[in-house]
PDB file of C-alpha atoms in Angstrom:
ATOM      1  CA  MET A   1      94.764 128.149 130.904  1.00 46.00           C
ATOM      2  CA  PRO A   2      93.620 130.699 133.443  1.00 51.00           C
ATOM      3  CA  ARG A   3      90.376 129.937 135.293  1.00 60.00           C
ATOM      4  CA  ASN A   4      88.593 133.135 133.706  1.00 88.00           C
ATOM      5  CA  ALA A   5      89.892 131.769 130.250  1.00 88.00           C
ATOM      6  CA  ASP A   6      88.738 128.279 131.104  1.00 92.00           C
ATOM      7  CA  GLU A   7      85.196 129.673 132.162  1.00 95.00           C
ATOM      8  CA  THR A   8      85.191 131.586 129.063  1.00 96.00           C
ATOM      9  CA  ARG A   9      85.939 128.589 126.972  1.00 97.00           C
ATOM     10  CA  ASN A  10      83.092 126.381 128.623  1.00 97.00           C
ATOM     11  CA  LYS A  11      80.553 129.100 128.142  1.00 97.00           C
ATOM     12  CA  ILE A  12      81.058 129.107 124.556  1.00 98.00           C
ATOM     13  CA  LEU A  13      81.142 125.407 124.333  1.00 98.00           C
ATOM     14  CA  ASN A  14      77.889 125.308 126.507  1.00 98.00           C
ATOM     15  CA  ALA A  15      76.170 127.746 124.376  1.00 98.00           C
ATOM     16  CA  ALA A  16      77.246 126.084 120.914  1.00 98.00           C
ATOM     17  CA  SER A  17      76.079 122.339 122.389  1.00 98.00           C
ATOM     18  CA  ARG A  18      72.518 123.910 123.169  1.00 98.00           C
ATOM     19  CA  LEU A  19      72.255 125.404 119.504  1.00 98.00           C
ATOM     20  CA  PHE A  20      74.150 122.924 117.596  1.00 98.00           C
ATOM     21  CA  TYR A  21      71.593 120.407 119.138  1.00 97.00           C
ATOM     22  CA  THR A  22      68.625 122.034 118.953  1.00 97.00           C
ATOM     23  CA  GLU A  23      69.011 123.461 115.371  1.00 97.00           C
ATOM     24  CA  GLY A  24      71.712 121.650 113.857  1.00 97.00           C
ATOM     25  CA  LEU A  25      75.217 122.142 112.719  1.00 97.00           C
ATOM     26  CA  ARG A  26      75.135 124.043 109.663  1.00 95.00           C
ATOM     27  CA  ALA A  27      71.939 126.161 110.392  1.00 97.00           C
ATOM     28  CA  VAL A  28      73.964 127.804 113.495  1.00 98.00           C
ATOM     29  CA  SER A  29      76.466 130.480 113.032  1.00 98.00           C
ATOM     30  CA  VAL A  30      79.736 131.496 114.750  1.00 98.00           C
ATOM     31  CA  ASP A  31      77.860 134.743 115.074  1.00 98.00           C
ATOM     32  CA  ALA A  32      75.015 133.277 116.824  1.00 98.00           C
ATOM     33  CA  VAL A  33      77.165 130.829 119.089  1.00 98.00           C
ATOM     34  CA  ALA A  34      78.997 134.330 120.120  1.00 98.00           C
ATOM     35  CA  GLU A  35      75.920 136.160 121.017  1.00 98.00           C
ATOM     36  CA  ALA A  36      74.414 132.823 122.835  1.00 98.00           C
ATOM     37  CA  ALA A  37      77.557 132.872 124.867  1.00 98.00           C
ATOM     38  CA  GLY A  38      77.947 136.563 125.671  1.00 97.00           C
ATOM     39  CA  VAL A  39      81.140 137.086 123.952  1.00 97.00           C
ATOM     40  CA  THR A  40      82.592 138.672 120.889  1.00 97.00           C
ATOM     41  CA  LYS A  41      83.714 136.665 117.844  1.00 97.00           C
ATOM     42  CA  LYS A  42      87.282 137.528 118.369  1.00 97.00           C
ATOM     43  CA  THR A  43      87.036 136.006 121.838  1.00 97.00           C
ATOM     44  CA  LEU A  44      85.465 132.847 120.392  1.00 98.00           C
ATOM     45  CA  TYR A  45      88.184 132.438 118.024  1.00 97.00           C
ATOM     46  CA  TYR A  46      90.796 133.071 120.329  1.00 97.00           C
ATOM     47  CA  HIS A  47      89.441 129.701 122.151  1.00 97.00           C
ATOM     48  CA  TYR A  48      88.337 127.703 119.140  1.00 97.00           C
ATOM     49  CA  ARG A  49      90.255 127.979 115.921  1.00 96.00           C
ATOM     50  CA  SER A  50      87.114 127.585 113.450  1.00 97.00           C
ATOM     51  CA  LYS A  51      83.747 126.529 113.616  1.00 97.00           C
ATOM     52  CA  ASP A  52      84.752 123.260 112.846  1.00 97.00           C
ATOM     53  CA  ASP A  53      87.250 123.085 116.061  1.00 97.00           C
ATOM     54  CA  LEU A  54      84.019 123.907 117.907  1.00 98.00           C
ATOM     55  CA  ILE A  55      81.803 121.386 116.350  1.00 98.00           C
ATOM     56  CA  ALA A  56      84.445 118.943 116.952  1.00 97.00           C
ATOM     57  CA  ALA A  57      84.374 119.933 120.720  1.00 98.00           C
ATOM     58  CA  TYR A  58      80.604 119.935 120.979  1.00 98.00           C
ATOM     59  CA  ILE A  59      80.730 115.815 119.889  1.00 98.00           C
ATOM     60  CA  ALA A  60      83.668 115.241 122.072  1.00 97.00           C
ATOM     61  CA  SER A  61      82.149 116.867 125.219  1.00 97.00           C
ATOM     62  CA  ARG A  62      78.877 114.806 124.982  1.00 97.00           C
ATOM     63  CA  ASP A  63      80.946 111.157 124.982  1.00 97.00           C
ATOM     64  CA  ASN A  64      81.440 110.996 128.635  1.00 97.00           C
ATOM     65  CA  PRO A  65      78.141 112.365 129.992  1.00 97.00           C
ATOM     66  CA  THR A  66      76.166 110.041 127.534  1.00 97.00           C
ATOM     67  CA  LEU A  67      78.003 107.060 128.683  1.00 98.00           C
ATOM     68  CA  ASP A  68      77.598 108.156 132.377  1.00 98.00           C
ATOM     69  CA  ALA A  69      73.748 108.194 131.964  1.00 97.00           C
ATOM     70  CA  PHE A  70      73.565 104.532 130.282  1.00 98.00           C
ATOM     71  CA  ASP A  71      75.735 103.706 133.595  1.00 97.00           C
ATOM     72  CA  ASP A  72      73.314 105.507 135.698  1.00 98.00           C
ATOM     73  CA  TRP A  73      70.153 103.758 134.089  1.00 98.00           C
ATOM     74  CA  TYR A  74      71.821 100.474 134.131  1.00 98.00           C
ATOM     75  CA  ALA A  75      72.852 100.820 137.796  1.00 97.00           C
ATOM     76  CA  ALA A  76      69.164 102.060 138.768  1.00 97.00           C
ATOM     77  CA  SER A  77      67.486  98.929 137.142  1.00 97.00           C
ATOM     78  CA  GLU A  78      67.113  95.763 139.020  1.00 96.00           C
ATOM     79  CA  GLY A  79      67.319  92.205 137.598  1.00 96.00           C
ATOM     80  CA  ASP A  80      69.897  90.218 136.044  1.00 95.00           C
ATOM     81  CA  VAL A  81      71.696  91.608 132.899  1.00 96.00           C
ATOM     82  CA  ALA A  82      68.957  90.821 130.327  1.00 97.00           C
ATOM     83  CA  GLU A  83      66.813  92.623 132.306  1.00 97.00           C
ATOM     84  CA  ARG A  84      68.724  95.594 133.216  1.00 97.00           C
ATOM     85  CA  ILE A  85      69.575  96.017 129.583  1.00 98.00           C
ATOM     86  CA  GLY A  86      65.833  95.943 128.808  1.00 98.00           C
ATOM     87  CA  ALA A  87      65.533  98.759 131.176  1.00 98.00           C
ATOM     88  CA  VAL A  88      68.000 101.018 129.504  1.00 98.00           C
ATOM     89  CA  PHE A  89      66.110 100.656 126.540  1.00 98.00           C
ATOM     90  CA  ARG A  90      63.200 101.807 128.360  1.00 97.00           C
ATOM     91  CA  LYS A  91      64.832 104.822 130.048  1.00 97.00           C
ATOM     92  CA  PHE A  92      65.828 106.166 126.397  1.00 97.00           C
ATOM     93  CA  ALA A  93      62.244 105.990 125.337  1.00 96.00           C
ATOM     94  CA  ASP A  94      61.093 108.102 128.027  1.00 96.00           C
ATOM     95  CA  ALA A  95      64.218 110.305 127.589  1.00 95.00           C
ATOM     96  CA  ALA A  96      63.598 110.522 123.814  1.00 95.00           C
ATOM     97  CA  ALA A  97      59.876 111.089 124.551  1.00 94.00           C
ATOM     98  CA  SER A  98      60.566 114.670 125.822  1.00 94.00           C
ATOM     99  CA  PRO A  99      59.543 117.679 123.309  1.00 92.00           C
ATOM    100  CA  LYS A 100      63.188 118.714 123.688  1.00 93.00           C
ATOM    101  CA  TRP A 101      64.709 115.610 122.295  1.00 96.00           C
ATOM    102  CA  ARG A 102      65.822 116.111 118.691  1.00 95.00           C
ATOM    103  CA  GLY A 103      67.434 112.946 118.075  1.00 96.00           C
ATOM    104  CA  CYS A 104      71.052 111.273 118.661  1.00 96.00           C
ATOM    105  CA  GLY A 105      73.585 114.076 118.468  1.00 96.00           C
ATOM    106  CA  PHE A 106      76.312 112.022 117.396  1.00 97.00           C
ATOM    107  CA  MET A 107      74.276 110.487 114.551  1.00 96.00           C
ATOM    108  CA  ARG A 108      73.284 113.863 113.244  1.00 96.00           C
ATOM    109  CA  ALA A 109      76.489 115.300 113.611  1.00 96.00           C
ATOM    110  CA  VAL A 110      77.733 112.347 111.157  1.00 95.00           C
ATOM    111  CA  ALA A 111      74.697 112.880 108.943  1.00 95.00           C
ATOM    112  CA  GLU A 112      75.362 116.588 108.306  1.00 96.00           C
ATOM    113  CA  LEU A 113      79.421 115.861 107.895  1.00 97.00           C
ATOM    114  CA  ALA A 114      78.895 113.246 105.813  1.00 95.00           C
ATOM    115  CA  ASN A 115      80.273 114.902 102.692  1.00 95.00           C
ATOM    116  CA  MET A 116      83.277 115.535 104.943  1.00 95.00           C
ATOM    117  CA  PRO A 117      84.563 112.185 106.189  1.00 92.00           C
ATOM    118  CA  GLY A 118      87.938 113.518 107.607  1.00 94.00           C
ATOM    119  CA  HIS A 119      86.342 115.844 109.797  1.00 96.00           C
ATOM    120  CA  PRO A 120      87.363 115.418 113.264  1.00 96.00           C
ATOM    121  CA  ALA A 121      83.597 115.578 114.769  1.00 97.00           C
ATOM    122  CA  ILE A 122      82.885 112.088 112.778  1.00 97.00           C
ATOM    123  CA  ALA A 123      85.705 110.598 114.506  1.00 96.00           C
ATOM    124  CA  ALA A 124      84.693 111.784 117.645  1.00 96.00           C
ATOM    125  CA  GLY A 125      81.157 110.266 116.800  1.00 96.00           C
ATOM    126  CA  VAL A 126      82.315 107.011 115.818  1.00 96.00           C
ATOM    127  CA  ALA A 127      84.492 106.898 119.009  1.00 97.00           C
ATOM    128  CA  HIS A 128      81.590 107.181 121.215  1.00 97.00           C
ATOM    129  CA  LYS A 129      79.590 104.649 119.364  1.00 97.00           C
ATOM    130  CA  LYS A 130      82.508 102.283 119.581  1.00 98.00           C
ATOM    131  CA  ARG A 131      83.141 103.024 123.303  1.00 98.00           C
ATOM    132  CA  PHE A 132      78.768 102.416 123.705  1.00 98.00           C
ATOM    133  CA  GLU A 133      79.553  98.821 122.072  1.00 98.00           C
ATOM    134  CA  GLN A 134      82.350  98.393 124.501  1.00 97.00           C
ATOM    135  CA  TRP A 135      80.227  99.309 127.556  1.00 98.00           C
ATOM    136  CA  ILE A 136      77.125  96.903 126.205  1.00 98.00           C
ATOM    137  CA  ALA A 137      79.976  94.092 126.177  1.00 97.00           C
ATOM    138  CA  ALA A 138      81.289  94.870 129.491  1.00 96.00           C
ATOM    139  CA  GLN A 139      77.783  94.601 130.848  1.00 96.00           C
ATOM    140  CA  LEU A 140      77.176  91.123 129.011  1.00 96.00           C
ATOM    141  CA  GLU A 141      80.753  89.871 130.403  1.00 92.00           C
ATOM    142  CA  ALA A 142      78.751  89.065 133.747  1.00 84.00           C
ATOM    143  CA  SER A 143      76.539  86.363 131.982  1.00 83.00           C
ATOM    144  CA  ALA A 144      77.334  83.081 130.615  1.00 78.00           C
ATOM    145  CA  ILE A 145      77.499  84.536 126.909  1.00 89.00           C
ATOM    146  CA  ALA A 146      80.329  82.881 124.870  1.00 89.00           C
ATOM    147  CA  ASP A 147      81.005  86.198 122.273  1.00 93.00           C
ATOM    148  CA  PRO A 148      79.741  89.078 124.213  1.00 96.00           C
ATOM    149  CA  ALA A 149      81.412  91.466 121.920  1.00 96.00           C
ATOM    150  CA  ASP A 150      79.575  89.895 118.919  1.00 96.00           C
ATOM    151  CA  LEU A 151      76.423  90.200 121.004  1.00 97.00           C
ATOM    152  CA  ALA A 152      77.159  93.640 122.144  1.00 98.00           C
ATOM    153  CA  ARG A 153      77.039  94.834 118.286  1.00 98.00           C
ATOM    154  CA  GLU A 154      73.809  93.181 117.494  1.00 98.00           C
ATOM    155  CA  ILE A 155      72.280  95.065 120.920  1.00 98.00           C
ATOM    156  CA  ALA A 156      74.103  98.414 119.754  1.00 98.00           C
ATOM    157  CA  ILE A 157      72.538  97.902 116.200  1.00 98.00           C
ATOM    158  CA  LEU A 158      69.126  97.306 117.657  1.00 98.00           C
ATOM    159  CA  PHE A 159      69.623 100.666 119.807  1.00 98.00           C
ATOM    160  CA  GLU A 160      70.977 103.108 117.094  1.00 97.00           C
ATOM    161  CA  GLY A 161      67.803 101.575 114.875  1.00 97.00           C
ATOM    162  CA  ALA A 162      65.617 102.465 117.412  1.00 97.00           C
ATOM    163  CA  ALA A 163      66.930 105.850 118.071  1.00 97.00           C
ATOM    164  CA  ALA A 164      66.440 106.440 114.441  1.00 96.00           C
ATOM    165  CA  THR A 165      63.063 105.102 114.105  1.00 96.00           C
ATOM    166  CA  MET A 166      61.903 107.523 117.351  1.00 96.00           C
ATOM    167  CA  LEU A 167      63.187 110.677 115.720  1.00 94.00           C
ATOM    168  CA  MET A 168      60.937 109.619 112.796  1.00 95.00           C
ATOM    169  CA  HIS A 169      58.000 108.502 114.197  1.00 95.00           C
ATOM    170  CA  ARG A 170      57.999 109.870 117.823  1.00 94.00           C
ATOM    171  CA  ASP A 171      56.712 106.823 119.278  1.00 95.00           C
ATOM    172  CA  SER A 172      58.483 105.035 122.078  1.00 94.00           C
ATOM    173  CA  ALA A 173      56.969 101.626 121.221  1.00 95.00           C
ATOM    174  CA  TYR A 174      59.703 101.043 118.718  1.00 96.00           C
ATOM    175  CA  VAL A 175      62.329 101.578 121.378  1.00 97.00           C
ATOM    176  CA  GLU A 176      60.562  99.217 123.752  1.00 96.00           C
ATOM    177  CA  THR A 177      59.902  96.737 120.816  1.00 97.00           C
ATOM    178  CA  ALA A 178      64.028  96.947 120.017  1.00 98.00           C
ATOM    179  CA  GLY A 179      64.388  96.550 123.857  1.00 98.00           C
ATOM    180  CA  ALA A 180      62.318  93.347 124.035  1.00 98.00           C
ATOM    181  CA  MET A 181      64.510  92.225 121.342  1.00 98.00           C
ATOM    182  CA  ALA A 182      67.706  92.920 122.954  1.00 98.00           C
ATOM    183  CA  VAL A 183      66.323  90.969 126.045  1.00 98.00           C
ATOM    184  CA  ASP A 184      65.496  88.019 123.759  1.00 97.00           C
ATOM    185  CA  LEU A 185      69.121  88.012 122.104  1.00 97.00           C
ATOM    186  CA  ILE A 186      70.435  88.222 125.548  1.00 97.00           C
ATOM    187  CA  ARG A 187      68.394  85.168 126.660  1.00 95.00           C
ATOM    188  CA  ARG A 188      69.165  82.950 123.779  1.00 94.00           C
ATOM    189  CA  ALA A 189      72.905  83.587 124.126  1.00 94.00           C
ATOM    190  CA  GLU A 190      72.876  82.475 127.685  1.00 90.00           C
ATOM    191  CA  SER A 191      70.636  79.602 126.900  1.00 88.00           C
ATOM    192  CA  ASP A 192      73.386  78.516 124.258  1.00 84.00           C
ATOM    193  CA  GLY A 193      76.126  79.327 126.723  1.00 69.00           C
ATOM    194  CA  LYS A 194      74.650  76.742 129.376  1.00 60.00           C
ATOM    195  CA  THR A 195      74.005  74.019 126.795  1.00 49.00           C
ATOM    196  CA  GLY A 196      77.497  74.432 124.967  1.00 47.00           C
ATOM    197  CA  PRO A 197      79.875  71.341 124.671  1.00 41.00           C
ATOM    198  CA  GLY A 198      81.478  72.241 128.160  1.00 44.00           C
ATOM    199  CA  ASN A 199      78.213  72.004 129.710  1.00 45.00           C
ATOM    200  CA  ARG A 200      76.633  68.945 128.215  1.00 35.00           C
TER     201      ARG A 200
END
């Protein structure tokens, strides 16, 4: 794709991302995206075949940046795995306390498209959540934990529950409580690993 065409496509996607996240998928029209991007609707449809295609691109585009943020939060924290995972929850609580935060874009998209289970944006959202769970498991593998994948699923559930509750109550204490629970789960799993049959 020529450089100017690539830039136009990115401009459209960036405009759509801002509008979809702040106002919702169904509330934003193609006309609104085109206007915000400074292009004609014809140009928008040249780069994205439909609004559904644009929505799917929006969700897919948030995958790597979101996981990169978790990586950054984890790397910037001190302590062992449990302490760092707890810090990720606290960093998330800080980010979610911003007035600009509108909840988890992936969860919101899946909720809005619940009557369209075959929508590509749902598949992209599910894939992201699975990658997040795998990211947690990768961090846990550094500890003496027998089943990091199982524990990662439990922590992922805590994180998603915290995100949903934060959206409702706008109280970061819920996220911090979920983080403390995640730390406790890791500590217990580490303790079980150290006292397992092979260590007695």
